[in-house]
Coordinates of C-alpha atoms and ligand atoms in Angstrom, one line a residue:
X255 CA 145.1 68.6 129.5
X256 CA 144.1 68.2 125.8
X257 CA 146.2 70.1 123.2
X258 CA 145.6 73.9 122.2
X259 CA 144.0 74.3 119.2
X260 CA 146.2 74.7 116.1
X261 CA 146.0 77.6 114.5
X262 CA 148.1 76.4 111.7
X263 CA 144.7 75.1 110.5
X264 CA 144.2 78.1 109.0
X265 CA 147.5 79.5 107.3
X266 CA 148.4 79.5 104.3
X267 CA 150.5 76.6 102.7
X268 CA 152.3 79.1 100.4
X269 CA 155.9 80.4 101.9
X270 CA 155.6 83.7 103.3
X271 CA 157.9 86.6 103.4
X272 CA 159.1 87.8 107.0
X273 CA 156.9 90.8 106.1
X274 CA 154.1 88.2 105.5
X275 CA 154.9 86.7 108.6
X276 CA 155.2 89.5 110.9
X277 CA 151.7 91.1 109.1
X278 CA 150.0 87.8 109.5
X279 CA 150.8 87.1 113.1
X280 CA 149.9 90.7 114.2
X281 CA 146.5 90.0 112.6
X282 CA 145.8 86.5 114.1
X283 CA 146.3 88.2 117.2
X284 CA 143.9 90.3 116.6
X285 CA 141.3 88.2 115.5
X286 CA 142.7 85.8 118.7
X287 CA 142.0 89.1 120.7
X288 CA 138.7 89.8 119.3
X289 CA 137.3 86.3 120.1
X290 CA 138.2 86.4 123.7
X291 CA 136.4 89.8 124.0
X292 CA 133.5 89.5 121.9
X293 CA 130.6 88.9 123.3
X294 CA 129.1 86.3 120.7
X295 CA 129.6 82.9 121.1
X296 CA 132.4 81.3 118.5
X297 CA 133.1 77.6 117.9
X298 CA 135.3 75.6 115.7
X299 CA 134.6 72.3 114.6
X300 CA 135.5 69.7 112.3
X301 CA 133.3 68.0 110.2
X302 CA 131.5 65.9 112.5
X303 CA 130.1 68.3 114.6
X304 CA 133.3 68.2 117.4
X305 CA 134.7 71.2 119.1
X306 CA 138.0 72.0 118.1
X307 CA 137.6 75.6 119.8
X308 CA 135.4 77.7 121.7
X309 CA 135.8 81.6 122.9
X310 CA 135.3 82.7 126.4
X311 CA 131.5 84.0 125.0
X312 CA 130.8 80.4 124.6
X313 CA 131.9 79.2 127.2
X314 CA 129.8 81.1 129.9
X315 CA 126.8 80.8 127.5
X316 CA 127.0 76.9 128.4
X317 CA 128.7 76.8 131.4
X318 CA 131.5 74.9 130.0
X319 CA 135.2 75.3 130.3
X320 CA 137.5 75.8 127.1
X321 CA 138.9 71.9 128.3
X322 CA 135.4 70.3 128.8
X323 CA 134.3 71.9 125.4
X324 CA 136.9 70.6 123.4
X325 CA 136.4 67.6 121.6
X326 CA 132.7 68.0 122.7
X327 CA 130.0 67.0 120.0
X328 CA 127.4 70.0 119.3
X329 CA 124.9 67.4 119.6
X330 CA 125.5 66.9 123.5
X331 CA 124.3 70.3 124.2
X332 CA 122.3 71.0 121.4
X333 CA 117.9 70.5 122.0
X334 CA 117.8 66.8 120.3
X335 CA 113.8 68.7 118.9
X336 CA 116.1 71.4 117.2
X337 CA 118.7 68.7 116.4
X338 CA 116.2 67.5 114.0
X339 CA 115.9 70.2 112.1
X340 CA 119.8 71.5 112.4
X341 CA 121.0 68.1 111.0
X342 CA 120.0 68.2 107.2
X343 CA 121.3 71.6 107.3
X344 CA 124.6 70.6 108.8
X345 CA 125.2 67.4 106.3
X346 CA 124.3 69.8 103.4
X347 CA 126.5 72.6 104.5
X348 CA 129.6 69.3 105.1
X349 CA 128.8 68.2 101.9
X350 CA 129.6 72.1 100.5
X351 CA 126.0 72.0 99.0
X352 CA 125.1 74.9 101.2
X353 CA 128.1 77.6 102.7
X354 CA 125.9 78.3 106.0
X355 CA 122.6 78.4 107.4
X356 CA 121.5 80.5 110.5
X357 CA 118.7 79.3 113.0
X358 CA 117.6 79.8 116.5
X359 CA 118.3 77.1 118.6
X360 CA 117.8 75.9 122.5
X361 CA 121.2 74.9 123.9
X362 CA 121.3 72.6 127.0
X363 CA 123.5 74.2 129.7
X364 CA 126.1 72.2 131.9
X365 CA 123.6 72.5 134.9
X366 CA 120.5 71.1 132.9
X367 CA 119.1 74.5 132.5
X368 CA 117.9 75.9 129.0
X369 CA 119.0 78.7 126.8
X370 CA 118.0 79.8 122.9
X371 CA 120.8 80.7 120.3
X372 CA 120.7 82.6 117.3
X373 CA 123.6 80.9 115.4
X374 CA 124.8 81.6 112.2
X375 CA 127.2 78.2 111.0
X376 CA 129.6 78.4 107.8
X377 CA 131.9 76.4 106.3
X378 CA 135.8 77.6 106.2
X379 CA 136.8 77.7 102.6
X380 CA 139.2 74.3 102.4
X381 CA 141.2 75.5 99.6
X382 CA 143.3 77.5 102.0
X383 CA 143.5 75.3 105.1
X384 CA 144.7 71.6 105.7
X385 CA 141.3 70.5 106.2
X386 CA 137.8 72.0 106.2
X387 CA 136.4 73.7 109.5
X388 CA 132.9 75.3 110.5
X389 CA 132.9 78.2 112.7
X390 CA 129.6 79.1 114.6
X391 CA 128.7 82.1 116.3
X392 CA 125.9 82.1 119.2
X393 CA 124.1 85.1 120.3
X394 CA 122.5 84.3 123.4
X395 CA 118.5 85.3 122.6
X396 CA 117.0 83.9 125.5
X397 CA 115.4 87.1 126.5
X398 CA 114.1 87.9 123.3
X399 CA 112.5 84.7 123.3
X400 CA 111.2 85.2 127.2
X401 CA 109.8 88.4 125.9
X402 CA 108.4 86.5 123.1
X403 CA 107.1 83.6 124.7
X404 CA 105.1 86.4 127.2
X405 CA 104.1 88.3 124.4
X406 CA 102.0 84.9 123.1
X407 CA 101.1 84.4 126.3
X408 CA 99.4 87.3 126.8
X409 CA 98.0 87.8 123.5
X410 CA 96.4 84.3 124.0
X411 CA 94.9 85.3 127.4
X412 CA 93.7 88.7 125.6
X413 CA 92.2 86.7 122.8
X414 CA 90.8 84.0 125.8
X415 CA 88.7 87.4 127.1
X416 CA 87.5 88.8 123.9
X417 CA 86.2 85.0 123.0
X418 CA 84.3 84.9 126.5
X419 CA 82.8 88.3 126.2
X420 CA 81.9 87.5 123.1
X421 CA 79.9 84.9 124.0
X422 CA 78.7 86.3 127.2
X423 CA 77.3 89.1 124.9
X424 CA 75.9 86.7 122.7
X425 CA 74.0 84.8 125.6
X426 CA 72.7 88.2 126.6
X427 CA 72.0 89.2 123.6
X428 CA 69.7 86.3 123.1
X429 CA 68.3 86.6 126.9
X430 CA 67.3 90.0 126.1
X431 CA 65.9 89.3 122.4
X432 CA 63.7 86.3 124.3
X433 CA 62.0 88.4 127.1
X434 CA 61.3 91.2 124.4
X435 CA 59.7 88.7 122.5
X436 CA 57.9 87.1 124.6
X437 CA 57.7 89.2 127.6
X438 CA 57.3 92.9 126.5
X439 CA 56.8 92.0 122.9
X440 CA 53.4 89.9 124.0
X441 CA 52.4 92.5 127.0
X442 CA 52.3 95.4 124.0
X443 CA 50.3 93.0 121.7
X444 CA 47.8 93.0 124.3
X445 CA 47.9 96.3 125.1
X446 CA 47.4 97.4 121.0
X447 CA 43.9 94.8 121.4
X448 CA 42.5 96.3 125.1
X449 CA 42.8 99.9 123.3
X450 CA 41.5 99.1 120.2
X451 CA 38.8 97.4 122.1
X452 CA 38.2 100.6 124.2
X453 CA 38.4 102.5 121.2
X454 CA 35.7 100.2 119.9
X455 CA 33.4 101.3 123.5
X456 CA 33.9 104.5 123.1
X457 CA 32.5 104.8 120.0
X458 CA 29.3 103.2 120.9
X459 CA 29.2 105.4 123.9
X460 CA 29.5 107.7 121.3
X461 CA 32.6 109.7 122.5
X462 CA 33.9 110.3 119.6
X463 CA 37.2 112.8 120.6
X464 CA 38.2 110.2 123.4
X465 CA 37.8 107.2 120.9
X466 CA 40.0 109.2 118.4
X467 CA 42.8 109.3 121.2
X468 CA 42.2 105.5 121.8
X469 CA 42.7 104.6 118.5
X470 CA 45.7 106.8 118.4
X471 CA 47.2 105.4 121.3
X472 CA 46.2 101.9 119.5
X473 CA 48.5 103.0 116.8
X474 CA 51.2 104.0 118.9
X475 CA 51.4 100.6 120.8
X476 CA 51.3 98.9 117.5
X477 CA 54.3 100.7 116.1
X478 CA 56.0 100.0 119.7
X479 CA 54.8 96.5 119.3
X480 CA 56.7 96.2 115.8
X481 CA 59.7 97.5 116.6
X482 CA 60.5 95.5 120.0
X483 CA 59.3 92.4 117.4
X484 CA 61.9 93.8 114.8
X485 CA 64.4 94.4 117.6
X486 CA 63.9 91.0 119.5
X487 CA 64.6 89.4 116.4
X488 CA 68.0 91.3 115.3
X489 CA 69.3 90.2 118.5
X490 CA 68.0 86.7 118.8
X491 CA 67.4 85.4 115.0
X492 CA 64.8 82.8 115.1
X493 CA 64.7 82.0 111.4
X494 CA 68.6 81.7 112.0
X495 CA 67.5 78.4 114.7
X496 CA 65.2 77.1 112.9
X497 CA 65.7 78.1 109.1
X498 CA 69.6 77.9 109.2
X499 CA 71.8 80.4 107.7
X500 CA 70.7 81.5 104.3
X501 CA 67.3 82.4 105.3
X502 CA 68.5 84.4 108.0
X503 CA 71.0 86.1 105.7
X504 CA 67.7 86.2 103.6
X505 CA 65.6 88.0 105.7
X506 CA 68.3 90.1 107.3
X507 CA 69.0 91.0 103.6
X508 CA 65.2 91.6 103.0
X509 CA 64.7 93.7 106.1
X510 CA 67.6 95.9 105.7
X511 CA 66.6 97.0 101.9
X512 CA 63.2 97.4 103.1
X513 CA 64.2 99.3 106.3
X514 CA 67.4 101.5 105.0
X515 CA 66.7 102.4 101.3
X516 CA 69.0 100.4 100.4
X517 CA 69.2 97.7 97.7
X518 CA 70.9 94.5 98.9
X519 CA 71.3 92.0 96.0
X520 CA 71.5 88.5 98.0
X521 CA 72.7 85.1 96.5
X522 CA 73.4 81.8 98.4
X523 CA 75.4 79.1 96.8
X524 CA 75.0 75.6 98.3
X525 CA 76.2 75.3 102.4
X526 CA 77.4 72.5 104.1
X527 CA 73.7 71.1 106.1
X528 CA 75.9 69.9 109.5
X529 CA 76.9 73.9 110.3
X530 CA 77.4 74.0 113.8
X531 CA 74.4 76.9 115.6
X532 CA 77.9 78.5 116.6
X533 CA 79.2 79.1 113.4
X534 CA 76.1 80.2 111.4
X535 CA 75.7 82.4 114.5
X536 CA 79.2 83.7 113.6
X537 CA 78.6 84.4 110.3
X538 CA 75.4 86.0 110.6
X539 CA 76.6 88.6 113.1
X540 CA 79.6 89.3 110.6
X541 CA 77.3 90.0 107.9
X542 CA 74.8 92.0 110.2
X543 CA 77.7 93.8 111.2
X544 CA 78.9 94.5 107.4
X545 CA 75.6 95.5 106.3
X546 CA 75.4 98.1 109.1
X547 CA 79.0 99.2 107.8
X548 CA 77.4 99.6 104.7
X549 CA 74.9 101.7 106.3
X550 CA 76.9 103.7 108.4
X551 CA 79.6 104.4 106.3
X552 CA 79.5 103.7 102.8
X553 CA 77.4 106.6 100.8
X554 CA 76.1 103.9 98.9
X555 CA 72.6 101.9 98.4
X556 CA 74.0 99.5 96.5
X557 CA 75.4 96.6 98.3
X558 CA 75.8 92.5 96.9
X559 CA 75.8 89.7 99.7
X560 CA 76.9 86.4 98.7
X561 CA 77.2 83.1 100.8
X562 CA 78.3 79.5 100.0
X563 CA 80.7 76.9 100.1
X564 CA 83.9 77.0 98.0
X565 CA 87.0 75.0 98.3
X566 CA 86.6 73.5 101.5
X567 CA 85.8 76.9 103.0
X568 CA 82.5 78.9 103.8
X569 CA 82.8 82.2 102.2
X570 CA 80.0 85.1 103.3
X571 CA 81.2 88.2 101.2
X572 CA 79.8 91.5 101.5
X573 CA 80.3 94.4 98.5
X574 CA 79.4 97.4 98.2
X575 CA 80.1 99.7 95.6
X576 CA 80.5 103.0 98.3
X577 CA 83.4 105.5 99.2
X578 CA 85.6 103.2 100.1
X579 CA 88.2 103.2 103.1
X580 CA 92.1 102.4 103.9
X581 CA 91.9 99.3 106.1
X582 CA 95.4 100.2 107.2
X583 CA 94.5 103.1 109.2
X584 CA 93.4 102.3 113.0
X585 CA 90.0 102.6 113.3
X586 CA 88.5 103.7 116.5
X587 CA 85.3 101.0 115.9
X588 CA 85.3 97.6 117.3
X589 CA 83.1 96.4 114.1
X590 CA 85.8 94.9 112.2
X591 CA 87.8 93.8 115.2
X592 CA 84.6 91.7 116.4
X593 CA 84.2 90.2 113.5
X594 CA 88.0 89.4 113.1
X595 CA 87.8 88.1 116.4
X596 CA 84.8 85.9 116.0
X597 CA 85.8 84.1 113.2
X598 CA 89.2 83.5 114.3
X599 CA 87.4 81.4 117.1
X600 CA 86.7 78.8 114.6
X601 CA 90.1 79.3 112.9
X602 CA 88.5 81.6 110.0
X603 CA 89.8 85.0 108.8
X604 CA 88.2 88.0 107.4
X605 CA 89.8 89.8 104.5
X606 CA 88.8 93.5 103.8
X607 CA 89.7 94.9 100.5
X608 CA 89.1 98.4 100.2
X609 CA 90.6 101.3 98.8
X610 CA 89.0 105.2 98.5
X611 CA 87.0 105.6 96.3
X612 CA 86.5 102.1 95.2
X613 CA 84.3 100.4 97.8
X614 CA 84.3 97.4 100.0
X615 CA 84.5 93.9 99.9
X616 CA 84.7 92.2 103.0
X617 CA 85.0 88.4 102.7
X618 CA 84.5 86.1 105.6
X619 CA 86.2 82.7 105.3
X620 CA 86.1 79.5 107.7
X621 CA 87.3 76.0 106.6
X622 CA 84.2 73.3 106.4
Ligands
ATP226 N1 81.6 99.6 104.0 C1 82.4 100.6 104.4 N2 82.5 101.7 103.6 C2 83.3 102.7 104.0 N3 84.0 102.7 105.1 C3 83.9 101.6 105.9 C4 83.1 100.5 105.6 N4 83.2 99.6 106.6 C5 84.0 100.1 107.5 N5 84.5 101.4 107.1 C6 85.5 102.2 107.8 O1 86.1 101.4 108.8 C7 86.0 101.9 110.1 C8 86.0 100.8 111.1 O2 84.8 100.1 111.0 P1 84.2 99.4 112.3 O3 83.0 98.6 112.0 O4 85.4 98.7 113.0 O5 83.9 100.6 113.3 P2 82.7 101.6 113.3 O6 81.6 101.1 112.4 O7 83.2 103.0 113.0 O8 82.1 101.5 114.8 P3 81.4 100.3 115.5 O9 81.3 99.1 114.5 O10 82.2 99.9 116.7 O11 80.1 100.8 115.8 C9 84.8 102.8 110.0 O12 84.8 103.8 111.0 C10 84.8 103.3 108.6 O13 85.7 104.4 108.6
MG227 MG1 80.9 99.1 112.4

C-alpha cells in the first residue's frame, strides 16, 4: 500500500501557536471533509503531471481507486488529441508563466470507455508549501456534451433537408418554367396567330362585331402569352444558362424597374468566368429574392444592386434606401432564411444590415 498523502505539503513553515494549531487542523478537516463530499473531481499533483491525491469524485469519474490513482500520470487517462493541446498549457502554468487554465477534456476511463471534463488546473502558490503542487477539479460534462453532440447532429440533418428541398424546388422550378415555355407558352403563341387569323376572316366576311371579339380575344391570349413567357423565365432563367450571371442580374434588374416602378441602379464589377451553374443559380435567386423584399416591404423605389469579385469573395449586395427593419426580430418569412440557407451550401453567408428608418443592405458573400 503506497503512503497517504502528506498534508504537511501545505502548512505553513512558520511556528504556530496551539491556537494556530487547533484553528488550522479544524479547518483542514474541513476542507478534507469537503473533498470527500463534493461532487467535483479534485486532484493533486506534482509538477510532472503525477497524482499525489485524488477525492472520492475522481475516483468514480475514472473508475479508479484512491491506490491505483496515486502516482498515476494524468497523461495515462487523459485523450492523447486533448493531450496536445493541454500540454503547452501545463508547461506554461509549471513554469509559473500562467496560474491556471481551464478546458474541457475527454478522459479515458479504467474500462476503456470515454468521458468529457471541464477542468479548471492551478498552480499552489510555492511560497507557502515545501514544494509547488497543482490541484485540478473535474466536472463530469459528458451529458452536456451528449446533448451537444445531438444538438449538431440534428441541426446537420435539419440543414441536410432544407439543402435537398431546396434543390428539389429548384429542379421543379425549372421543370415547370420549361413546359411553360415550351409547352403552354408555344400552344398560346399559336392560339394569339389562329385568332388573329380568324379575326382577319371575319372581316372579309364582313362581320364586323364578331371580328372585334376575335381581335379582342387576340389580345387577351397575347397578354396571357407574355406573362407565362415572363413567368417561365423568372423560374427558369435562360439568360442565367447561357449569359452567366451579370446579364441575368441585368435583366432581372431591367425587368423589375420596368415591371414595379421601381428604379434599380445595377453595377457589375469583374466575376470569376469558371462560376459553377450552382452557384450563379444561388446568387441569382438571393438577389431575386432581395429585390422582391424590396418590393414587398421597403416603401421605397429606389434600390442599388451591385455584384463582383472582391477579396477572394463574390459579393452580390442589394440596397435600398426604404423603411428599414430590425433583423433581430423573428420574422414569420422564409425569404431571408432561404437565402441564408442557400448560400451556406457553398460555405457563403449573408449579412443584413438594417435598422428603422435607415434601409437595407443585404450583402451576399461566397469565397471564389
Ligand atoms: N428591404 C426590406 N425593407 C424592409 N423590411 C424588410 C426588407 N427585407 C425584409 N424585410 C423584413 O424582414 C421580414 C422577413 O423577410 P423574409 O423575406 O424572410 O419574409 P417575407 O418577405 O415576409 O416572406 P416570404 O419571403 O417568405 O414571402 C419581412 O417580413 C420584412 O418585415
Ligand atoms: Mg421575402
Amino acid at each position: 500500500m503506497k503512503a497517504p498523502i502528506d498534508w504537511a505539503h501545505t502548512r505553513s513553515p512558520v511556528p504556530e501557536t496551539k491556537e494556530a494549531q487547533a484553528e488550522r487542523i479544524k479547518s483542514e478537516k474541513f476542507f478534507q471533509a469537503l473533498c470527500q463530499e463534493t461532487s467535483i473531481g479534485i486532484a493533486l499533483e506534482d509538477l510532472e503531471g503525477h497524482i499525489l491525491f485524488a477525492n472520492p469524485a475522481l475516483c468514480s469519474m475514472l473508475g479508479y481507486t484512491t491506490e491505483e490513482l496515486r502516482d498515476m500520470s494524468c497523461s495515462a487517462f487523459s485523450h492523447p488529441e486533448d493531450q496536445k493541446q493541454e500540454g503547452p498549457l501545463f508547461h506554461q502554468l509549471c513554469a509559473g508563466l500562467i496560474d491556471h487554465y481551464k478546458l474541457d477534456k475527454r478522459f479515458i476511463r479504467k474500462g476503456g470507455s470515454q468521458i468529457w471534463g471541464h477542468v479548471s488546473i492551478s498552480l499552489l502558490d510555492a511560497r507557502y508549501r515545501t514544494a509547488p503542487l497543482v490541484i485540478g477539479m473535474v466536472q463530469d460534462i459528458s451529458e452536456k456534451k451528449a446533448t451537444e453532440e445531438q444538438l449538431r447532429t440534428s441541426e446537420r440533418s435539419l440543414r441536410d433537408v432544407a439543402s435537398r428541398l431546396m434543390q428539389a424546388q429548384e429542379i421543379e422550378r425549372q421543370r415547370i418554367g420549361r413546359e411553360l415555355h415550351d409547352d403552354i407558352g408555344q400552344r398560346f403563341a399559336l392560339l394569339t396567330i389562329q385568332l388573329e387569323r380568324l379575326h382577319q376572316d371575319l372581316l372579309k366576311a364582313r362581320q364586323e362585331a364578331h371580328s372585334w371579339t376575335a381581335l379582342r380575344l387576340c389580345k387577351s391570349a397575347e397578354e396571357l402569352a407574355t406573362d407565362i413567357h415572363e413567368l417561365s423565365h423568372e423560374l427558369h432563367s435562360s439568360k442565367l444558362r447561357h449569359l452567366g450571371l451579370p446579364a441575368a442580374l441585368k435583366e432581372l434588374a431591367r425587368k423589375t424597374s420596368s415591371q414595379q416602378d421601381l428604379r434599380v441602379d445595377f453595377h457589375a464589377g469583374p466575376l470569376p468566368k469558371n462560376l459553377s451553374p450552382e452557384l450563379a443559380m444561388c446568387l441569382f435567386r438571393v438577389g431575386q429574392e432581395a429585390l422582391c423584399n424590396v418590393i414587398k416591404h421597403s416603401q421605397t423605389r429606389n434600390v442599388e444592386m451591385d455584384v463582383t469579385r472582391t477579396n477572394g469573395r463574390i459579393v452580390l449586395k442589394i440596397k435600398d434606401f426604404g423603411i428599414g427593419f430590425e433583423p433581430e426580430v423573428s420574422a414569420s418569412g422564409i425569404g431571408l432564411s432561404t437565402m441564408r440557407e442557400r448560400l451556406r451550401m457553398f460555405g457563403g453567408n449573408l449579412l443584413v444590415n438594417s435598422s428603422p428608418g435607415k434601409g437595407t443592405e443585404i450583402i451576399a458573400e461566397v469565397r471564389h
